[in-house]
PDB file of C-alpha atoms and ligand atoms in Angstrom:
ATOM      1  CA  UNK A   1     138.981  76.997   1.460  1.00  0.00           C
ATOM      2  CA  UNK A   2     137.346  79.775   3.469  1.00  0.00           C
ATOM      3  CA  UNK A   3     136.586  82.909   1.489  1.00  0.00           C
ATOM      4  CA  UNK A   4     137.944  85.978   3.299  1.00  0.00           C
ATOM      5  CA  UNK A   5     137.167  88.749   0.834  1.00  0.00           C
ATOM      6  CA  UNK A   6     134.207  88.582  -1.557  1.00  0.00           C
ATOM      7  CA  UNK A   7     133.591  91.494  -3.859  1.00  0.00           C
ATOM      8  CA  UNK A   8     130.597  91.586  -6.168  1.00  0.00           C
ATOM      9  CA  UNK A   9     129.537  94.261  -8.622  1.00  0.00           C
ATOM     10  CA  UNK A  10     131.527  96.864  -6.759  1.00  0.00           C
ATOM     11  CA  UNK A  11     131.414 100.387  -8.156  1.00  0.00           C
ATOM     12  CA  UNK A  12     132.544 103.701  -6.735  1.00  0.00           C
ATOM     13  CA  UNK A  13     131.789 107.211  -7.902  1.00  0.00           C
ATOM     14  CA  UNK A  14     133.278 110.307  -6.373  1.00  0.00           C
ATOM     15  CA  UNK A  15     131.632 113.691  -6.483  1.00  0.00           C
ATOM     16  CA  UNK A  16     128.117 114.975  -6.104  1.00  0.00           C
ATOM     17  CA  UNK A  17     124.848 114.565  -7.983  1.00  0.00           C
ATOM     18  CA  UNK A  18     125.933 116.977 -10.703  1.00  0.00           C
ATOM     19  CA  UNK A  19     129.525 116.011 -11.157  1.00  0.00           C
ATOM     20  CA  UNK A  20     130.231 112.310 -10.828  1.00  0.00           C
ATOM     21  CA  UNK A  21     133.558 110.637 -11.448  1.00  0.00           C
ATOM     22  CA  UNK A  22     133.367 106.889 -11.875  1.00  0.00           C
ATOM     23  CA  UNK A  23     136.478 105.383 -10.293  1.00  0.00           C
ATOM     24  CA  UNK A  24     135.613 101.695  -9.849  1.00  0.00           C
ATOM     25  CA  UNK A  25     133.409  99.885 -12.295  1.00  0.00           C
ATOM     26  CA  UNK A  26     131.737  96.559 -11.555  1.00  0.00           C
ATOM     27  CA  UNK A  27     134.609  94.723  -9.886  1.00  0.00           C
ATOM     28  CA  UNK A  28     134.140  91.065  -8.947  1.00  0.00           C
ATOM     29  CA  UNK A  29     136.663  88.832  -7.225  1.00  0.00           C
ATOM     30  CA  UNK A  30     137.216  86.532  -4.270  1.00  0.00           C
ATOM     31  CA  UNK A  31     140.234  86.069  -2.014  1.00  0.00           C
ATOM     32  CA  UNK A  32     140.659  82.940   0.098  1.00  0.00           C
ATOM     33  CA  UNK A  33     141.986  82.729   3.627  1.00  0.00           C
ATOM     34  CA  UNK A  34     145.776  82.681   3.673  1.00  0.00           C
ATOM     35  CA  UNK A  35     146.252  84.239   0.244  1.00  0.00           C
ATOM     36  CA  UNK A  36     148.825  87.002  -0.231  1.00  0.00           C
ATOM     37  CA  UNK A  37     147.363  89.110  -3.023  1.00  0.00           C
ATOM     38  CA  UNK A  38     148.759  92.169  -4.757  1.00  0.00           C
ATOM     39  CA  UNK A  39     146.801  94.895  -6.509  1.00  0.00           C
ATOM     40  CA  UNK A  40     148.570  96.720  -9.303  1.00  0.00           C
ATOM     41  CA  UNK A  41     147.627  99.138 -12.041  1.00  0.00           C
ATOM     42  CA  UNK A  42     148.530 102.557 -13.400  1.00  0.00           C
ATOM     43  CA  UNK A  43     148.397 105.643 -11.204  1.00  0.00           C
ATOM     44  CA  UNK A  44     144.798 106.738 -10.805  1.00  0.00           C
ATOM     45  CA  UNK A  45     143.441 103.270 -11.632  1.00  0.00           C
ATOM     46  CA  UNK A  46     141.528 103.180  -8.353  1.00  0.00           C
ATOM     47  CA  UNK A  47     143.802 100.940  -6.254  1.00  0.00           C
ATOM     48  CA  UNK A  48     143.733 103.002  -3.071  1.00  0.00           C
ATOM     49  CA  UNK A  49     139.998 103.577  -3.477  1.00  0.00           C
ATOM     50  CA  UNK A  50     139.459  99.825  -3.749  1.00  0.00           C
ATOM     51  CA  UNK A  51     141.659  99.064  -0.751  1.00  0.00           C
ATOM     52  CA  UNK A  52     139.929 101.693   1.378  1.00  0.00           C
ATOM     53  CA  UNK A  53     136.504 100.300   0.513  1.00  0.00           C
ATOM     54  CA  UNK A  54     137.610  96.764   1.376  1.00  0.00           C
ATOM     55  CA  UNK A  55     139.185  98.049   4.586  1.00  0.00           C
ATOM     56  CA  UNK A  56     135.767  99.563   5.514  1.00  0.00           C
ATOM     57  CA  UNK A  57     137.175 103.093   5.501  1.00  0.00           C
ATOM     58  CA  UNK A  58     135.212 104.208   2.452  1.00  0.00           C
ATOM     59  CA  UNK A  59     131.687 103.301   1.337  1.00  0.00           C
ATOM     60  CA  UNK A  60     131.044 101.828  -2.113  1.00  0.00           C
ATOM     61  CA  UNK A  61     128.491 103.459  -4.414  1.00  0.00           C
ATOM     62  CA  UNK A  62     127.151 100.093  -5.566  1.00  0.00           C
ATOM     63  CA  UNK A  63     127.874  96.452  -4.914  1.00  0.00           C
ATOM     64  CA  UNK A  64     128.635  94.167  -2.044  1.00  0.00           C
ATOM     65  CA  UNK A  65     131.723  93.455   0.063  1.00  0.00           C
ATOM     66  CA  UNK A  66     131.910  90.478   2.400  1.00  0.00           C
ATOM     67  CA  UNK A  67     134.822  90.091   4.805  1.00  0.00           C
ATOM     68  CA  UNK A  68     135.190  86.755   6.585  1.00  0.00           C
ATOM     69  CA  UNK A  69     131.652  85.963   5.412  1.00  0.00           C
ATOM     70  CA  UNK A  70     130.187  89.162   6.851  1.00  0.00           C
ATOM     71  CA  UNK A  71     128.396  91.651   4.587  1.00  0.00           C
ATOM     72  CA  UNK A  72     129.955  94.836   5.959  1.00  0.00           C
ATOM     73  CA  UNK A  73     127.041  97.014   4.798  1.00  0.00           C
ATOM     74  CA  UNK A  74     124.847  95.181   7.316  1.00  0.00           C
ATOM     75  CA  UNK A  75     126.895  96.328  10.325  1.00  0.00           C
ATOM     76  CA  UNK A  76     126.021  99.490  12.201  1.00  0.00           C
ATOM     77  CA  UNK A  77     128.735 101.975  13.156  1.00  0.00           C
ATOM     78  CA  UNK A  78     129.508 100.332  16.525  1.00  0.00           C
ATOM     79  CA  UNK A  79     129.555  96.841  15.101  1.00  0.00           C
ATOM     80  CA  UNK A  80     131.818  98.042  12.305  1.00  0.00           C
ATOM     81  CA  UNK A  81     134.256  99.560  14.807  1.00  0.00           C
ATOM     82  CA  UNK A  82     134.412  96.252  16.689  1.00  0.00           C
ATOM     83  CA  UNK A  83     134.743  94.271  13.479  1.00  0.00           C
ATOM     84  CA  UNK A  84     137.612  96.469  12.312  1.00  0.00           C
ATOM     85  CA  UNK A  85     139.385  96.201  15.651  1.00  0.00           C
ATOM     86  CA  UNK A  86     138.961  92.453  15.947  1.00  0.00           C
ATOM     87  CA  UNK A  87     139.582  91.280  12.419  1.00  0.00           C
ATOM     88  CA  UNK A  88     141.368  93.893  10.312  1.00  0.00           C
ATOM     89  CA  UNK A  89     144.841  95.374  10.214  1.00  0.00           C
ATOM     90  CA  UNK A  90     146.043  98.321   8.132  1.00  0.00           C
ATOM     91  CA  UNK A  91     149.419  99.547   7.003  1.00  0.00           C
ATOM     92  CA  UNK A  92     149.388 102.862   5.211  1.00  0.00           C
ATOM     93  CA  UNK A  93     152.215 104.664   3.565  1.00  0.00           C
ATOM     94  CA  UNK A  94     152.276 107.482   6.052  1.00  0.00           C
ATOM     95  CA  UNK A  95     152.831 105.468   9.188  1.00  0.00           C
ATOM     96  CA  UNK A  96     151.020 107.839  11.562  1.00  0.00           C
ATOM     97  CA  UNK A  97     153.048 106.898  14.606  1.00  0.00           C
ATOM     98  CA  UNK A  98     152.524 109.031  17.667  1.00  0.00           C
ATOM     99  CA  UNK A  99     155.631 111.082  18.399  1.00  0.00           C
ATOM    100  CA  UNK A 100     155.000 111.345  22.143  1.00  0.00           C
ATOM    101  CA  UNK A 101     154.903 107.552  22.578  1.00  0.00           C
ATOM    102  CA  UNK A 102     157.785 105.105  22.522  1.00  0.00           C
ATOM    103  CA  UNK A 103     157.989 102.447  19.826  1.00  0.00           C
ATOM    104  CA  UNK A 104     156.619  99.879  22.296  1.00  0.00           C
ATOM    105  CA  UNK A 105     153.660 102.053  23.281  1.00  0.00           C
ATOM    106  CA  UNK A 106     152.907 102.851  19.655  1.00  0.00           C
ATOM    107  CA  UNK A 107     152.749  99.137  18.888  1.00  0.00           C
ATOM    108  CA  UNK A 108     150.509  98.440  21.894  1.00  0.00           C
ATOM    109  CA  UNK A 109     148.173 101.341  21.150  1.00  0.00           C
ATOM    110  CA  UNK A 110     145.447  99.327  19.354  1.00  0.00           C
ATOM    111  CA  UNK A 111     145.149  97.117  22.433  1.00  0.00           C
ATOM    112  CA  UNK A 112     144.670  99.988  24.886  1.00  0.00           C
ATOM    113  CA  UNK A 113     141.002  99.181  25.263  1.00  0.00           C
ATOM    114  CA  UNK A 114     141.402  95.424  25.182  1.00  0.00           C
ATOM    115  CA  UNK A 115     140.979  93.270  28.235  1.00  0.00           C
ATOM    116  CA  UNK A 116     143.912  91.021  27.446  1.00  0.00           C
ATOM    117  CA  UNK A 117     146.196  90.238  30.399  1.00  0.00           C
ATOM    118  CA  UNK A 118     149.513  92.097  30.575  1.00  0.00           C
ATOM    119  CA  UNK A 119     151.460  88.871  30.126  1.00  0.00           C
ATOM    120  CA  UNK A 120     149.713  88.315  26.773  1.00  0.00           C
ATOM    121  CA  UNK A 121     150.445  91.903  25.700  1.00  0.00           C
ATOM    122  CA  UNK A 122     154.110  91.472  26.584  1.00  0.00           C
ATOM    123  CA  UNK A 123     154.274  88.183  24.732  1.00  0.00           C
ATOM    124  CA  UNK A 124     152.782  89.613  21.570  1.00  0.00           C
ATOM    125  CA  UNK A 125     154.981  92.699  21.719  1.00  0.00           C
ATOM    126  CA  UNK A 126     158.144  90.633  22.187  1.00  0.00           C
ATOM    127  CA  UNK A 127     157.205  88.284  19.368  1.00  0.00           C
ATOM    128  CA  UNK A 128     156.436  91.049  16.867  1.00  0.00           C
ATOM    129  CA  UNK A 129     159.493  93.057  17.871  1.00  0.00           C
ATOM    130  CA  UNK A 130     161.630  89.985  17.237  1.00  0.00           C
ATOM    131  CA  UNK A 131     159.885  89.246  13.950  1.00  0.00           C
ATOM    132  CA  UNK A 132     160.445  92.785  12.686  1.00  0.00           C
ATOM    133  CA  UNK A 133     163.919  93.178  14.153  1.00  0.00           C
ATOM    134  CA  UNK A 134     163.046  96.161  16.376  1.00  0.00           C
ATOM    135  CA  UNK A 135     163.614  94.703  19.844  1.00  0.00           C
ATOM    136  CA  UNK A 136     166.575  97.014  20.433  1.00  0.00           C
ATOM    137  CA  UNK A 137     164.610 100.193  19.730  1.00  0.00           C
ATOM    138  CA  UNK A 138     161.413  99.573  21.707  1.00  0.00           C
ATOM    139  CA  UNK A 139     162.146 102.320  24.231  1.00  0.00           C
ATOM    140  CA  UNK A 140     162.995 104.933  21.601  1.00  0.00           C
ATOM    141  CA  UNK A 141     160.669 107.539  20.110  1.00  0.00           C
ATOM    142  CA  UNK A 142     159.646 107.665  16.427  1.00  0.00           C
ATOM    143  CA  UNK A 143     161.914 110.612  15.638  1.00  0.00           C
ATOM    144  CA  UNK A 144     164.897 108.652  16.962  1.00  0.00           C
ATOM    145  CA  UNK A 145     164.552 105.753  14.523  1.00  0.00           C
ATOM    146  CA  UNK A 146     165.011 105.266  10.764  1.00  0.00           C
ATOM    147  CA  UNK A 147     162.255 105.319   8.155  1.00  0.00           C
ATOM    148  CA  UNK A 148     162.506 101.562   7.709  1.00  0.00           C
ATOM    149  CA  UNK A 149     162.248 101.036  11.460  1.00  0.00           C
ATOM    150  CA  UNK A 150     159.213 103.309  11.536  1.00  0.00           C
ATOM    151  CA  UNK A 151     157.591 101.287   8.814  1.00  0.00           C
ATOM    152  CA  UNK A 152     158.252  98.083  10.737  1.00  0.00           C
ATOM    153  CA  UNK A 153     156.897  99.683  13.918  1.00  0.00           C
ATOM    154  CA  UNK A 154     153.718 100.621  12.048  1.00  0.00           C
ATOM    155  CA  UNK A 155     153.477  97.079  10.709  1.00  0.00           C
ATOM    156  CA  UNK A 156     153.917  95.614  14.198  1.00  0.00           C
ATOM    157  CA  UNK A 157     151.225  97.968  15.475  1.00  0.00           C
ATOM    158  CA  UNK A 158     148.828  96.782  12.772  1.00  0.00           C
ATOM    159  CA  UNK A 159     149.526  93.146  13.667  1.00  0.00           C
ATOM    160  CA  UNK A 160     149.386  93.288  17.466  1.00  0.00           C
ATOM    161  CA  UNK A 161     145.644  92.573  17.397  1.00  0.00           C
ATOM    162  CA  UNK A 162     146.271  89.428  15.301  1.00  0.00           C
ATOM    163  CA  UNK A 163     144.069  90.532  12.405  1.00  0.00           C
ATOM    164  CA  UNK A 164     142.575  87.955  10.071  1.00  0.00           C
ATOM    165  CA  UNK A 165     143.028  90.287   7.125  1.00  0.00           C
ATOM    166  CA  UNK A 166     145.861  92.746   6.616  1.00  0.00           C
ATOM    167  CA  UNK A 167     145.441  95.647   4.182  1.00  0.00           C
ATOM    168  CA  UNK A 168     148.570  97.445   3.031  1.00  0.00           C
ATOM    169  CA  UNK A 169     148.813 100.422   0.645  1.00  0.00           C
ATOM    170  CA  UNK A 170     152.276 100.703  -0.890  1.00  0.00           C
ATOM    171  CA  UNK A 171     153.900  99.530   2.350  1.00  0.00           C
ATOM    172  CA  UNK A 172     157.410  99.556   0.873  1.00  0.00           C
ATOM    173  CA  UNK A 173     157.056 102.969  -0.746  1.00  0.00           C
ATOM    174  CA  UNK A 174     159.312 104.716   1.746  1.00  0.00           C
ATOM    175  CA  UNK A 175     161.889 101.962   2.136  1.00  0.00           C
ATOM    176  CA  UNK A 176     165.259 101.407   0.472  1.00  0.00           C
ATOM    177  CA  UNK A 177     165.669  98.082  -1.280  1.00  0.00           C
ATOM    178  CA  UNK A 178     167.292  96.283   1.639  1.00  0.00           C
ATOM    179  CA  UNK A 179     164.660  97.446   4.128  1.00  0.00           C
ATOM    180  CA  UNK A 180     161.915  96.609   1.616  1.00  0.00           C
ATOM    181  CA  UNK A 181     163.252  93.086   1.096  1.00  0.00           C
ATOM    182  CA  UNK A 182     163.412  92.495   4.854  1.00  0.00           C
ATOM    183  CA  UNK A 183     159.948  93.894   5.363  1.00  0.00           C
ATOM    184  CA  UNK A 184     158.443  91.723   2.623  1.00  0.00           C
ATOM    185  CA  UNK A 185     160.204  88.725   4.028  1.00  0.00           C
ATOM    186  CA  UNK A 186     158.482  89.338   7.395  1.00  0.00           C
ATOM    187  CA  UNK A 187     155.112  89.726   5.711  1.00  0.00           C
ATOM    188  CA  UNK A 188     155.533  86.514   3.733  1.00  0.00           C
ATOM    189  CA  UNK A 189     156.534  84.707   6.921  1.00  0.00           C
ATOM    190  CA  UNK A 190     153.469  85.961   8.815  1.00  0.00           C
ATOM    191  CA  UNK A 191     151.276  85.050   5.887  1.00  0.00           C
ATOM    192  CA  UNK A 192     152.500  81.464   6.218  1.00  0.00           C
ATOM    193  CA  UNK A 193     152.818  81.076   9.979  1.00  0.00           C
ATOM    194  CA  UNK A 194     149.525  82.800  10.923  1.00  0.00           C
ATOM    195  CA  UNK A 195     147.563  81.910   7.784  1.00  0.00           C
ATOM    196  CA  UNK A 196     146.890  85.631   7.576  1.00  0.00           C
ATOM    197  CA  UNK A 197     145.180  86.948   4.464  1.00  0.00           C
ATOM    198  CA  UNK A 198     147.084  89.899   2.997  1.00  0.00           C
ATOM    199  CA  UNK A 199     145.934  92.382   0.385  1.00  0.00           C
ATOM    200  CA  UNK A 200     148.651  94.765  -0.732  1.00  0.00           C
ATOM    201  CA  UNK A 201     148.561  97.637  -3.213  1.00  0.00           C
ATOM    202  CA  UNK A 202     151.873  98.307  -4.893  1.00  0.00           C
ATOM    203  CA  UNK A 203     153.296  99.795  -8.066  1.00  0.00           C
ATOM    204  CA  UNK A 204     156.590  98.005  -7.544  1.00  0.00           C
ATOM    205  CA  UNK A 205     157.133  94.650  -9.362  1.00  0.00           C
ATOM    206  CA  UNK A 206     159.713  93.538  -6.836  1.00  0.00           C
ATOM    207  CA  UNK A 207     157.252  94.055  -3.971  1.00  0.00           C
ATOM    208  CA  UNK A 208     154.493  92.348  -5.957  1.00  0.00           C
ATOM    209  CA  UNK A 209     156.715  89.340  -6.598  1.00  0.00           C
ATOM    210  CA  UNK A 210     156.255  88.339  -2.947  1.00  0.00           C
ATOM    211  CA  UNK A 211     152.534  87.787  -3.535  1.00  0.00           C
ATOM    212  CA  UNK A 212     150.915  84.527  -4.579  1.00  0.00           C
ATOM    213  CA  UNK A 213     148.569  86.306  -6.936  1.00  0.00           C
ATOM    214  CA  UNK A 214     148.390  89.786  -8.423  1.00  0.00           C
ATOM    215  CA  UNK A 215     145.223  91.486  -9.667  1.00  0.00           C
ATOM    216  CA  UNK A 216     145.665  94.222 -12.237  1.00  0.00           C
ATOM    217  CA  UNK A 217     143.141  97.006 -12.536  1.00  0.00           C
ATOM    218  CA  UNK A 218     142.962  99.721 -15.122  1.00  0.00           C
ATOM    219  CA  UNK A 219     140.473 102.595 -15.266  1.00  0.00           C
ATOM    220  CA  UNK A 220     138.591 101.036 -12.367  1.00  0.00           C
ATOM    221  CA  UNK A 221     138.025  97.742 -14.150  1.00  0.00           C
ATOM    222  CA  UNK A 222     139.529  94.331 -13.723  1.00  0.00           C
ATOM    223  CA  UNK A 223     142.244  93.957 -16.383  1.00  0.00           C
ATOM    224  CA  UNK A 224     143.915  90.644 -15.654  1.00  0.00           C
ATOM    225  CA  UNK A 225     145.466  88.511 -12.950  1.00  0.00           C
ATOM    226  CA  UNK A 226     148.560  86.393 -12.654  1.00  0.00           C
ATOM    227  CA  UNK A 227     149.192  83.554 -10.234  1.00  0.00           C
ATOM    228  CA  UNK A 228     152.598  82.556  -8.902  1.00  0.00           C
ATOM    229  CA  UNK A 229     153.329  78.937  -9.675  1.00  0.00           C
ATOM    230  CA  UNK A 230     157.106  78.850  -9.504  1.00  0.00           C
ATOM    231  CA  UNK A 231     159.996  80.942  -8.244  1.00  0.00           C
ATOM    232  CA  UNK A 232     159.712  84.550  -7.125  1.00  0.00           C
ATOM    233  CA  UNK A 233     162.208  85.535  -9.808  1.00  0.00           C
ATOM    234  CA  UNK A 234     160.019  84.089 -12.532  1.00  0.00           C
ATOM    235  CA  UNK A 235     156.929  85.716 -11.054  1.00  0.00           C
ATOM    236  CA  UNK A 236     158.761  89.057 -10.980  1.00  0.00           C
ATOM    237  CA  UNK A 237     159.304  88.755 -14.757  1.00  0.00           C
ATOM    238  CA  UNK A 238     155.621  87.971 -15.260  1.00  0.00           C
ATOM    239  CA  UNK A 239     154.610  91.028 -13.255  1.00  0.00           C
ATOM    240  CA  UNK A 240     156.835  93.205 -15.413  1.00  0.00           C
ATOM    241  CA  UNK A 241     155.368  91.713 -18.603  1.00  0.00           C
ATOM    242  CA  UNK A 242     151.854  92.387 -17.369  1.00  0.00           C
ATOM    243  CA  UNK A 243     152.745  95.959 -16.429  1.00  0.00           C
ATOM    244  CA  UNK A 244     154.017  96.476 -19.954  1.00  0.00           C
ATOM    245  CA  UNK A 245     150.793  95.004 -21.341  1.00  0.00           C
ATOM    246  CA  UNK A 246     148.599  97.225 -19.202  1.00  0.00           C
ATOM    247  CA  UNK A 247     150.522 100.364 -20.185  1.00  0.00           C
ATOM    248  CA  UNK A 248     150.470 103.691 -18.413  1.00  0.00           C
ATOM    249  CA  UNK A 249     152.146 102.234 -15.370  1.00  0.00           C
ATOM    250  CA  UNK A 250     154.994 104.606 -15.919  1.00  0.00           C
ATOM    251  CA  UNK A 251     155.809 105.589 -12.403  1.00  0.00           C
ATOM    252  CA  UNK A 252     159.520 105.812 -12.012  1.00  0.00           C
ATOM    253  CA  UNK A 253     160.754 103.333  -9.481  1.00  0.00           C
ATOM    254  CA  UNK A 254     163.283 104.814  -7.087  1.00  0.00           C
ATOM    255  CA  UNK A 255     165.283 101.617  -7.045  1.00  0.00           C
TER     256      UNK A 255
HETATM  257  N1  ATP B   1     138.113 111.955  -2.549  1.00  0.00           N
HETATM  258  C1  ATP B   1     138.140 111.969  -3.901  1.00  0.00           C
HETATM  259  N2  ATP B   1     137.292 112.767  -4.592  1.00  0.00           N
HETATM  260  C2  ATP B   1     137.301 112.792  -5.943  1.00  0.00           C
HETATM  261  N3  ATP B   1     138.098 112.025  -6.701  1.00  0.00           N
HETATM  262  C3  ATP B   1     138.976 111.218  -6.064  1.00  0.00           C
HETATM  263  C4  ATP B   1     139.038 111.144  -4.635  1.00  0.00           C
HETATM  264  N4  ATP B   1     140.003 110.244  -4.297  1.00  0.00           N
HETATM  265  C5  ATP B   1     140.509 109.785  -5.463  1.00  0.00           C
HETATM  266  N5  ATP B   1     139.893 110.348  -6.524  1.00  0.00           N
HETATM  267  C6  ATP B   1     140.155 110.055  -7.948  1.00  0.00           C
HETATM  268  O1  ATP B   1     139.891 108.686  -8.157  1.00  0.00           O
HETATM  269  C7  ATP B   1     140.840 108.116  -9.048  1.00  0.00           C
HETATM  270  C8  ATP B   1     141.483 106.917  -8.403  1.00  0.00           C
HETATM  271  O2  ATP B   1     142.242 107.323  -7.275  1.00  0.00           O
HETATM  272  P1  ATP B   1     143.067 106.302  -6.383  1.00  0.00           P
HETATM  273  O3  ATP B   1     143.707 107.068  -5.305  1.00  0.00           O
HETATM  274  O4  ATP B   1     142.188 105.182  -6.007  1.00  0.00           O
HETATM  275  O5  ATP B   1     144.139 105.796  -7.455  1.00  0.00           O
HETATM  276  P2  ATP B   1     145.404 104.856  -7.285  1.00  0.00           P
HETATM  277  O6  ATP B   1     145.246 103.730  -8.248  1.00  0.00           O
HETATM  278  O7  ATP B   1     145.595 104.504  -5.854  1.00  0.00           O
HETATM  279  O8  ATP B   1     146.580 105.789  -7.793  1.00  0.00           O
HETATM  280  P3  ATP B   1     148.115 105.918  -7.283  1.00  0.00           P
HETATM  281  O9  ATP B   1     148.846 104.762  -7.902  1.00  0.00           O
HETATM  282  O10 ATP B   1     148.555 107.209  -7.877  1.00  0.00           O
HETATM  283  O11 ATP B   1     148.114 105.909  -5.792  1.00  0.00           O
HETATM  284  C9  ATP B   1     141.809 109.228  -9.419  1.00  0.00           C
HETATM  285  O12 ATP B   1     141.437 109.749 -10.658  1.00  0.00           O
HETATM  286  C10 ATP B   1     141.619 110.245  -8.320  1.00  0.00           C
HETATM  287  O13 ATP B   1     141.861 111.535  -8.792  1.00  0.00           O
HETATM  288 MG1   MG B   2     147.086 104.969  -4.380  1.00  0.00          MG
END
C-alpha cells in the first residue's frame, strides 16, 4: 500500500521567542493511499493547525511531513505551488466562492492556468456537477444558491484538479443533516471510485462515522485511534464512546 501522508515527530509552536505556545507535540502517523481518515478532538486540540500543516499552508516548528513520498520541506516556493495545484485539494468551512462568478466558473477556477483541452474541462465539470447534484444551478451565482449547494460547489471546485489528497476542515459544519448526509455520501463515493485519500477534521460523530479510521488528538498529542471494521452505525457508537473517553469535546452539536 502506497503511503500518502507520513508525519514524524511533528511539533508546532505559535508565538515568538519570548512567548511560545506549544500546540502540537511530537505527532507520528501514516495514512495510506485511498484511506478516508477523520481527525477529532476537543476544541483547541490543534486539529486545524495539524490539517493546515499537512495541507502545506502552515510550516511546522519541528518534524517532517511527506506527502505522496515527497518531503514538503525540500520544495521551494514555486515547486510547492505546483505540488499543491497538482496533488492537493482543500475544502474549508468558509467556502470562499467568488460572488462575481457563476457556479460553473467558480468550479473551473483552479484550472484557469491549466493547459487541459476545453473538452476535458467540460467533461470534468459535468461529472462533478452530476456527482454533487448541482447540474441545474451551474449558471447561477453564489448568492442565488443555498448553503448546502455552496458547500457542494466548493467541494467540486476542490476536486476539479483530481487531487490525490483531499483535506477538509469541518466540511459539514454549515450543513443541515440531510445536506450533510448527501455530501458525505459523495465524498465516500469519490474515495472509493477515485482511490482518493481524504483527511477530514470534524467534531461531529455522524460525519466521522463515514471515515474508515479516526485519529483522536488532545492537547496536541495523539490520544487514540479507532478503525471501522463493521457497519457505519456501529462505528458511530464507537466514535461517541471515544469522545466521552477523551473528555472536553463538549461542543454542542446543532443536530
Ligand atoms: N495563529 C495562531 N497564533 C497563536 N495561537 C494560535 C494560532 N492559531 C491557533 N492557535 C491556538 O492553537 C490552539 C489550537 O488551535 P486549532 O485551531 O488548531 O484548534 P482546533 O482543534 O482546530 O479547535 P476547534 O475545534 O475549536 O476548531 C488553540 O489554543 C489556539 O488558540
Ligand atoms: Mg479547528
